mmCIF file of C-alpha atoms in Angstrom:
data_model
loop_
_atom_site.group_PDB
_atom_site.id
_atom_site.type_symbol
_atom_site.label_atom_id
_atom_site.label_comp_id
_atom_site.label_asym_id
_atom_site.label_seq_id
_atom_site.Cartn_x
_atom_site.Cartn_y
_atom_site.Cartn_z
ATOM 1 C CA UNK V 1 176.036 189.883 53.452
ATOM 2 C CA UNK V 2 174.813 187.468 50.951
ATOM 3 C CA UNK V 3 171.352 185.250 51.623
ATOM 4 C CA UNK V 4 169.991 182.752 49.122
ATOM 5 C CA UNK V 5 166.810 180.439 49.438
ATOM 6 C CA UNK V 6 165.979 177.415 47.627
ATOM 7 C CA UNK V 7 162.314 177.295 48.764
ATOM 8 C CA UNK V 8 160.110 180.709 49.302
ATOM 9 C CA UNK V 9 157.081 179.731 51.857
ATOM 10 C CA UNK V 10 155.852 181.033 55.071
ATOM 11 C CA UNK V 11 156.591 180.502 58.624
ATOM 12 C CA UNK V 12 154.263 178.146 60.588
ATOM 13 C CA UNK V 13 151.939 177.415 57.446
ATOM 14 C CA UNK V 14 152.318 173.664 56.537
ATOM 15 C CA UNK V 15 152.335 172.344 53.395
ATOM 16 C CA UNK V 16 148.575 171.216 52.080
ATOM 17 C CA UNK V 17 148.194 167.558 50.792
ATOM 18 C CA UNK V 18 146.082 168.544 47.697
ATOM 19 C CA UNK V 19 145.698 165.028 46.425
ATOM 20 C CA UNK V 20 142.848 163.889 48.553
ATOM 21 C CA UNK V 21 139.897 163.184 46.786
ATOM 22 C CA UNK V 22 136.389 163.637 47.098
ATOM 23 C CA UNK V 23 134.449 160.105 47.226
ATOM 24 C CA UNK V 24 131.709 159.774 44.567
ATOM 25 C CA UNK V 25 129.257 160.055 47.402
ATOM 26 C CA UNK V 26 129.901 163.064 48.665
ATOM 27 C CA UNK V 27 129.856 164.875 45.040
ATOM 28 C CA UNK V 28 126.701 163.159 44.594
ATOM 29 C CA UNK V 29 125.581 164.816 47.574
ATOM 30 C CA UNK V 30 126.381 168.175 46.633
ATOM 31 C CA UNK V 31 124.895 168.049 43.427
ATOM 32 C CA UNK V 32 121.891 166.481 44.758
ATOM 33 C CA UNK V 33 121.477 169.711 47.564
ATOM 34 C CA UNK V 34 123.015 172.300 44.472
ATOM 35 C CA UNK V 35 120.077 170.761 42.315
ATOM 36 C CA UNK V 36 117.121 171.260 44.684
ATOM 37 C CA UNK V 37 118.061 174.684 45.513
ATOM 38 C CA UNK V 38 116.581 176.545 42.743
ATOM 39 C CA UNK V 39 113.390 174.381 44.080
ATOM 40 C CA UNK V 40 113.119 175.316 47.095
ATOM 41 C CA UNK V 41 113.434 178.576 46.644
ATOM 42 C CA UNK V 42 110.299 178.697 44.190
ATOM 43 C CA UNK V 43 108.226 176.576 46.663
ATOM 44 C CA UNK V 44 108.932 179.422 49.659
ATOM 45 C CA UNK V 45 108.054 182.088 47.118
ATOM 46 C CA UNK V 46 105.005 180.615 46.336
ATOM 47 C CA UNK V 47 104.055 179.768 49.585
ATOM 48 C CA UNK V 48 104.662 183.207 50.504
ATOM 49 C CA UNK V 49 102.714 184.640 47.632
ATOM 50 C CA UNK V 50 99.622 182.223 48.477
ATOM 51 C CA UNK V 51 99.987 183.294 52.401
ATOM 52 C CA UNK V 52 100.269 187.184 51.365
ATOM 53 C CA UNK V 53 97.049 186.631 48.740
ATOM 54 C CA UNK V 54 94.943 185.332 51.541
ATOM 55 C CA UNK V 55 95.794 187.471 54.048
ATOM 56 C CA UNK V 56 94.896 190.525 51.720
ATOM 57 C CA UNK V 57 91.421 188.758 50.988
ATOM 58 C CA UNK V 58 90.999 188.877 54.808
ATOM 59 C CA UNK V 59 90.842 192.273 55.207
#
């Protein structure tokens, strides 16, 4: 028995349309909450640090 395909792909998966873009907006908005990031990270180690510094004056 001989079997030939033209096309290998899976059953029930669809092909993707890859050639939608992202709008300039939304990349804007990514890099925008990418760039603050690093930020806010700093600010809730500081705060933390401050919070911790105080509370070990306390006692």
């Amino acid at each position: 028995m001989n079997a030939s395909t033209t096309e290998a792909r899976f059953a029930g998966i669809a092909s993707i349309d890859e050639t939608t873009e992202v709008s300039a907006a939304t990349r804007l908005a990514q890099y925008n909450i990418l760039n603050e990031i690093p930020g806010a990270i700093f600010g809730i180690i500081t705060v933390a640090y401050i919070v911790g510094s105080l509370l070990a004056l306390a006692h």
